[in-house]
XYZ file of C-alpha atoms in Angstrom:
353
model
C -7.883 -13.456 -33.759
C -8.487 -10.229 -31.823
C -5.425 -9.147 -29.874
C -6.031 -7.734 -26.396
C -4.657 -4.279 -25.660
C -1.714 -4.559 -23.274
C -1.659 -2.378 -20.160
C 1.501 -2.103 -18.087
C 0.852 -2.102 -14.306
C 3.852 -0.840 -12.343
C 3.618 -0.562 -8.527
C 6.327 0.912 -6.329
C 8.287 -1.579 -4.243
C 7.999 0.276 -0.930
C 6.545 -2.278 1.433
C 3.847 -4.464 -0.103
C 0.928 -2.027 -0.046
C 1.389 -0.594 -3.533
C 1.588 -4.092 -5.019
C -1.382 -5.520 -3.132
C -3.699 -2.649 -4.033
C -2.792 -3.249 -7.694
C -4.217 -6.773 -7.477
C -7.854 -5.631 -7.972
C -6.681 -3.397 -10.837
C -4.977 -6.295 -12.604
C -8.046 -8.489 -12.078
C -10.328 -5.741 -13.415
C -8.169 -5.274 -16.511
C -8.437 -8.984 -17.295
C -12.194 -8.941 -16.680
C -12.586 -6.027 -19.131
C -10.677 -7.624 -21.994
C -7.185 -6.185 -21.497
C -3.880 -8.035 -21.105
C -2.049 -6.737 -18.024
C 1.732 -6.844 -17.953
C 3.366 -6.453 -14.545
C 6.501 -4.413 -13.898
C 8.167 -3.779 -10.547
C 11.105 -5.031 -8.487
C 11.982 -6.791 -5.263
C 9.273 -8.105 -2.935
C 6.487 -6.309 -4.839
C 7.401 -8.088 -8.062
C 7.799 -11.428 -6.260
C 4.344 -11.099 -4.700
C 2.616 -10.250 -7.988
C 4.400 -13.075 -9.773
C 2.941 -15.470 -7.205
C -0.543 -13.971 -7.588
C -0.481 -13.858 -11.405
C 1.867 -16.577 -12.567
C 0.166 -16.621 -15.999
C 1.063 -12.987 -16.761
C 4.260 -11.495 -18.132
C 6.256 -9.895 -15.305
C 9.194 -7.555 -15.940
C 11.785 -6.062 -13.626
C 12.228 -2.308 -13.229
C 15.081 -0.416 -11.543
C 14.869 -0.396 -7.760
C 14.253 2.781 -5.771
C 16.974 3.051 -3.088
C 14.555 3.367 -0.178
C 15.718 2.548 3.332
C 14.298 3.854 6.588
C 16.408 5.294 9.379
C 17.015 3.116 12.421
C 15.616 5.921 14.592
C 12.464 7.862 13.757
C 14.165 11.127 14.707
C 16.382 10.807 11.622
C 13.634 9.682 9.203
C 13.537 12.912 7.181
C 17.320 13.286 7.095
C 17.701 9.699 5.880
C 15.173 10.278 3.087
C 16.847 13.527 2.003
C 20.244 11.809 1.867
C 18.819 9.279 -0.598
C 17.402 11.928 -2.973
C 20.230 11.796 -5.579
C 19.948 8.000 -5.849
C 16.155 8.319 -5.913
C 16.246 10.729 -8.875
C 18.760 8.524 -10.671
C 16.418 5.541 -10.275
C 13.508 7.555 -11.727
C 15.664 8.458 -14.744
C 16.614 4.813 -15.274
C 12.972 3.831 -14.858
C 11.868 6.239 -17.599
C 14.353 4.635 -19.999
C 13.138 1.157 -19.034
C 9.486 2.131 -19.561
C 10.206 3.547 -23.035
C 11.858 0.253 -23.963
C 9.034 -1.869 -22.527
C 6.311 0.177 -24.249
C 8.041 -0.309 -27.594
C 9.085 -3.959 -27.276
C 5.804 -5.211 -25.764
C 3.410 -3.008 -27.761
C 1.966 -1.451 -24.610
C -1.286 0.475 -25.057
C -1.383 2.168 -21.655
C 0.500 2.493 -18.363
C -0.810 2.395 -14.788
C 1.811 3.422 -12.258
C 1.255 3.121 -8.534
C 3.559 5.809 -7.129
C 6.426 5.050 -9.532
C 7.323 8.553 -10.672
C 9.118 7.532 -13.860
C 6.595 4.950 -15.054
C 4.853 6.894 -17.797
C 5.007 7.241 -21.563
C 4.408 10.207 -23.846
C 3.193 7.859 -26.593
C 0.357 6.070 -24.698
C -2.147 7.118 -21.989
C -0.486 6.945 -18.584
C -2.097 6.977 -15.147
C -0.564 7.467 -11.726
C -2.340 6.012 -8.722
C -1.570 7.855 -5.507
C -3.313 8.960 -2.339
C -0.429 11.359 -1.662
C -1.627 14.634 -3.140
C 0.024 16.180 -0.117
C 3.300 14.535 0.910
C 3.603 15.093 4.658
C 7.133 15.901 5.811
C 6.546 18.320 8.679
C 7.684 21.893 8.018
C 8.730 20.956 4.452
C 5.327 19.540 3.430
C 4.671 22.422 1.023
C 7.944 21.695 -0.807
C 7.574 17.920 -1.042
C 3.935 18.272 -2.128
C 4.801 20.758 -4.862
C 7.575 18.497 -6.175
C 5.168 15.559 -6.207
C 2.644 17.640 -8.183
C 5.302 18.249 -10.848
C 5.610 14.494 -11.369
C 1.830 13.898 -11.233
C 1.298 16.407 -14.074
C 3.371 14.219 -16.384
C 0.534 11.647 -16.381
C -2.709 11.700 -18.362
C -4.759 11.200 -15.185
C -4.242 10.858 -11.431
C -6.424 8.201 -9.785
C -6.861 8.683 -6.036
C -8.065 5.561 -4.181
C -10.460 7.425 -1.909
C -13.712 9.389 -2.058
C -14.027 13.144 -2.503
C -16.233 13.867 0.489
C -16.176 14.116 4.261
C -16.417 10.359 4.809
C -12.958 9.741 3.356
C -10.015 7.684 4.581
C -6.987 9.766 3.573
C -7.903 13.188 5.000
C -5.662 16.056 3.967
C -3.168 13.651 2.375
C -5.495 12.717 -0.475
C -7.296 16.029 -0.991
C -5.972 19.250 -2.510
C -7.197 22.516 -4.008
C -4.816 22.124 -6.974
C -7.153 21.730 -9.963
C -4.365 21.184 -12.516
C -3.656 17.557 -11.592
C -6.547 15.922 -13.526
C -7.668 13.988 -10.448
C -10.259 11.219 -10.416
C -11.409 9.844 -7.055
C -11.985 6.177 -7.803
C -12.873 4.905 -4.320
C -10.742 2.768 -1.965
C -8.965 -0.258 -3.435
C -8.747 -3.619 -1.690
C -8.013 -7.151 -2.852
C -10.031 -8.506 0.093
C -13.725 -9.328 0.513
C -15.837 -9.582 3.637
C -17.040 -13.103 4.485
C -19.367 -14.498 7.121
C -17.046 -16.992 8.858
C -16.530 -18.149 12.416
C -13.882 -16.406 14.493
C -10.657 -18.404 14.710
C -8.139 -15.853 15.990
C -8.379 -13.282 18.758
C -5.535 -11.336 17.160
C -3.953 -10.973 13.732
C -0.580 -9.289 13.250
C 0.380 -8.317 9.711
C 3.656 -6.523 8.964
C 5.059 -4.751 5.918
C 7.237 -1.803 4.973
C 10.914 -1.140 4.287
C 13.718 -2.306 6.526
C 15.007 -2.012 9.144
C 11.785 -0.840 10.809
C 9.769 -3.893 9.713
C 12.219 -6.150 11.528
C 12.326 -3.883 14.598
C 8.548 -4.117 14.961
C 8.519 -7.870 14.368
C 11.109 -8.400 17.097
C 9.185 -6.223 19.551
C 5.828 -7.870 18.849
C 7.242 -11.377 19.191
C 8.391 -10.426 22.695
C 5.125 -8.714 23.629
C 3.014 -11.602 22.324
C 4.738 -14.019 24.694
C 2.316 -12.631 27.304
C -0.744 -12.791 25.034
C -3.256 -15.368 26.255
C -5.542 -15.586 23.215
C -5.062 -17.310 19.877
C -3.104 -15.299 17.298
C -1.858 -15.425 13.710
C 1.319 -13.520 12.832
C 2.222 -12.674 9.191
C 5.755 -11.257 8.973
C 5.341 -9.841 5.458
C 8.561 -11.346 4.090
C 7.960 -12.714 0.570
C 10.188 -15.740 0.025
C 10.209 -18.606 -2.512
C 8.276 -20.859 -0.129
C 5.704 -20.176 2.557
C 7.038 -21.095 5.995
C 4.649 -21.822 8.855
C 5.699 -22.340 12.476
C 3.517 -22.717 15.549
C 3.764 -22.186 19.272
C 1.101 -23.071 21.814
C -1.122 -20.128 20.851
C 0.466 -18.359 17.842
C 0.779 -19.435 14.195
C 3.587 -17.641 12.320
C 3.664 -17.185 8.522
C 6.412 -15.460 6.547
C 3.762 -14.427 3.952
C 0.336 -15.438 2.604
C -1.267 -15.303 -0.815
C -4.404 -13.210 -1.242
C -6.906 -16.027 -0.739
C -5.328 -17.246 2.501
C -4.842 -13.705 3.777
C -8.483 -12.838 3.066
C -9.587 -15.878 5.057
C -7.299 -15.002 7.984
C -8.513 -11.393 8.087
C -12.141 -12.518 8.174
C -11.428 -15.052 10.922
C -9.686 -12.493 13.166
C -11.268 -10.327 15.858
C -8.576 -7.614 16.037
C -5.760 -6.627 13.655
C -2.424 -5.067 14.639
C -0.520 -3.398 11.804
C 1.049 -0.220 10.481
C -1.421 2.536 9.539
C -0.230 2.347 5.949
C -2.934 3.512 3.584
C -3.401 0.114 1.921
C -3.868 -1.517 5.332
C -6.488 1.105 6.167
C -8.364 0.451 2.914
C -8.312 -3.316 3.561
C -9.585 -2.889 7.121
C -12.349 -0.537 5.977
C -13.389 -3.017 3.278
C -13.726 -5.741 5.918
C -15.178 -3.552 8.673
C -12.459 -4.598 11.114
C -11.264 -3.360 14.483
C -7.586 -2.457 14.488
C -4.706 -1.265 16.624
C -2.072 0.761 14.778
C 1.669 1.171 15.360
C 3.042 3.863 13.008
C 6.518 3.580 11.519
C 8.732 5.853 13.666
C 9.227 9.246 12.029
C 6.908 8.592 9.074
C 4.666 11.659 9.046
C 1.930 10.127 6.906
C 1.374 7.103 9.124
C 1.467 9.244 12.259
C -1.134 11.599 10.750
C -3.433 8.743 9.674
C -3.176 7.108 13.108
C -4.131 10.385 14.809
C -6.985 10.950 12.329
C -8.501 7.529 12.951
C -8.123 7.842 16.714
C -9.807 11.267 16.689
C -12.676 9.760 14.685
C -12.987 7.041 17.375
C -12.313 4.337 14.792
C -9.033 2.830 16.035
C -6.384 3.482 18.732
C -2.634 3.553 18.247
C 0.661 3.550 20.130
C 4.209 4.426 19.205
C 6.562 1.576 18.445
C 8.643 2.422 21.495
C 5.747 2.631 23.944
C 3.521 -0.227 22.754
C 2.634 -2.870 25.342
C 0.434 -5.903 24.805
C -2.097 -4.644 27.339
C -2.726 -1.627 25.068
C -4.824 -3.889 22.855
C -7.706 -3.631 25.342
C -8.172 -0.016 24.219
C -9.574 -1.264 20.899
C -12.778 -2.247 22.720
C -13.540 1.470 23.123
C -13.370 2.204 19.380
C -15.885 1.557 16.590
C -13.588 -0.066 14.041
C -13.192 0.919 10.393
C -16.098 1.044 7.945
C -16.402 0.963 4.145
C -16.879 4.438 2.667
C -17.659 4.008 -1.067
C -19.449 2.083 -3.779
C -17.655 -0.297 -6.160
C -14.975 1.146 -8.446
C -16.365 2.012 -11.913
C -13.653 0.236 -13.888
C -15.370 0.477 -17.268
C -15.464 4.273 -17.062
C -11.825 4.466 -15.938
C -10.532 2.119 -18.636
C -12.121 4.248 -21.375
C -8.890 6.249 -21.235
C -7.035 3.335 -22.831
C -9.644 2.937 -25.564
C -9.440 6.521 -26.755
C -12.933 7.356 -25.469
């Protein structure tokens, strides 16, 4: 019997984006003869357990990430959590060493978990954040992030290295010491030719309390929406809960297959301009309206970038009104920017080639 090489896949539990963009990675590992083992915490771990119930799933230490209630204090809130953040990374490194030894791991793929690497096996970090935008302190936060990236064998950036990219200055740097590979955008979704069912799709994610703040606001605004809508709250719970009003169907969460169907059946999507959302929308060629998380520099930058490119409009969380959705008619919508990911070439790292 030939034993499959085990690869640990460890996404950050910061919203659901890091976990969902690991879904195609896990599927590709299985398709190329590896045995993926999942490691994360919280909602990210719960989601991947639902998607891959046949795989071993392990719990890692949680990162103490909580957003400020007001965007003005976003940076200050993040800085105040730095000691706990560094402590979690230290605990994570110990946990990874133990997992690698006990489960005979042959390689590690971390999605933005800064302590998920091993000195004894090839380790990869997946990140689009080569520049970590924090306003006037961007140069500091980016340099610190580079220190962590250099601890990995390779850095896989889910974007393309040309002008038709999705991440802009966030995912592109002149630092040649990071061993970067641009692998192309990652999405668990596929475009399908289906009839339109919904005029609007709302999909939420991200840390609290801002996820709840946006949900509450959109529920109020949608009371005046006259079309048919589907609303996914992005709260992963033991059971899927579906409620309906006259024109809106509410879901607490959806698995990948159902979510793919809903995306394809929807005319317009309202969501955060998180990078995973952007990759999904580009994969499907969808029109979108973005509402950045208050104070989050990266989402604000990406929203401005896409508006300037005439791809999608946006509004602040405070100012958004339901009538703003009409602005999407004036924009082109997102488009796919790359060929398929060359998994075989990437996975050579774990085969010593």
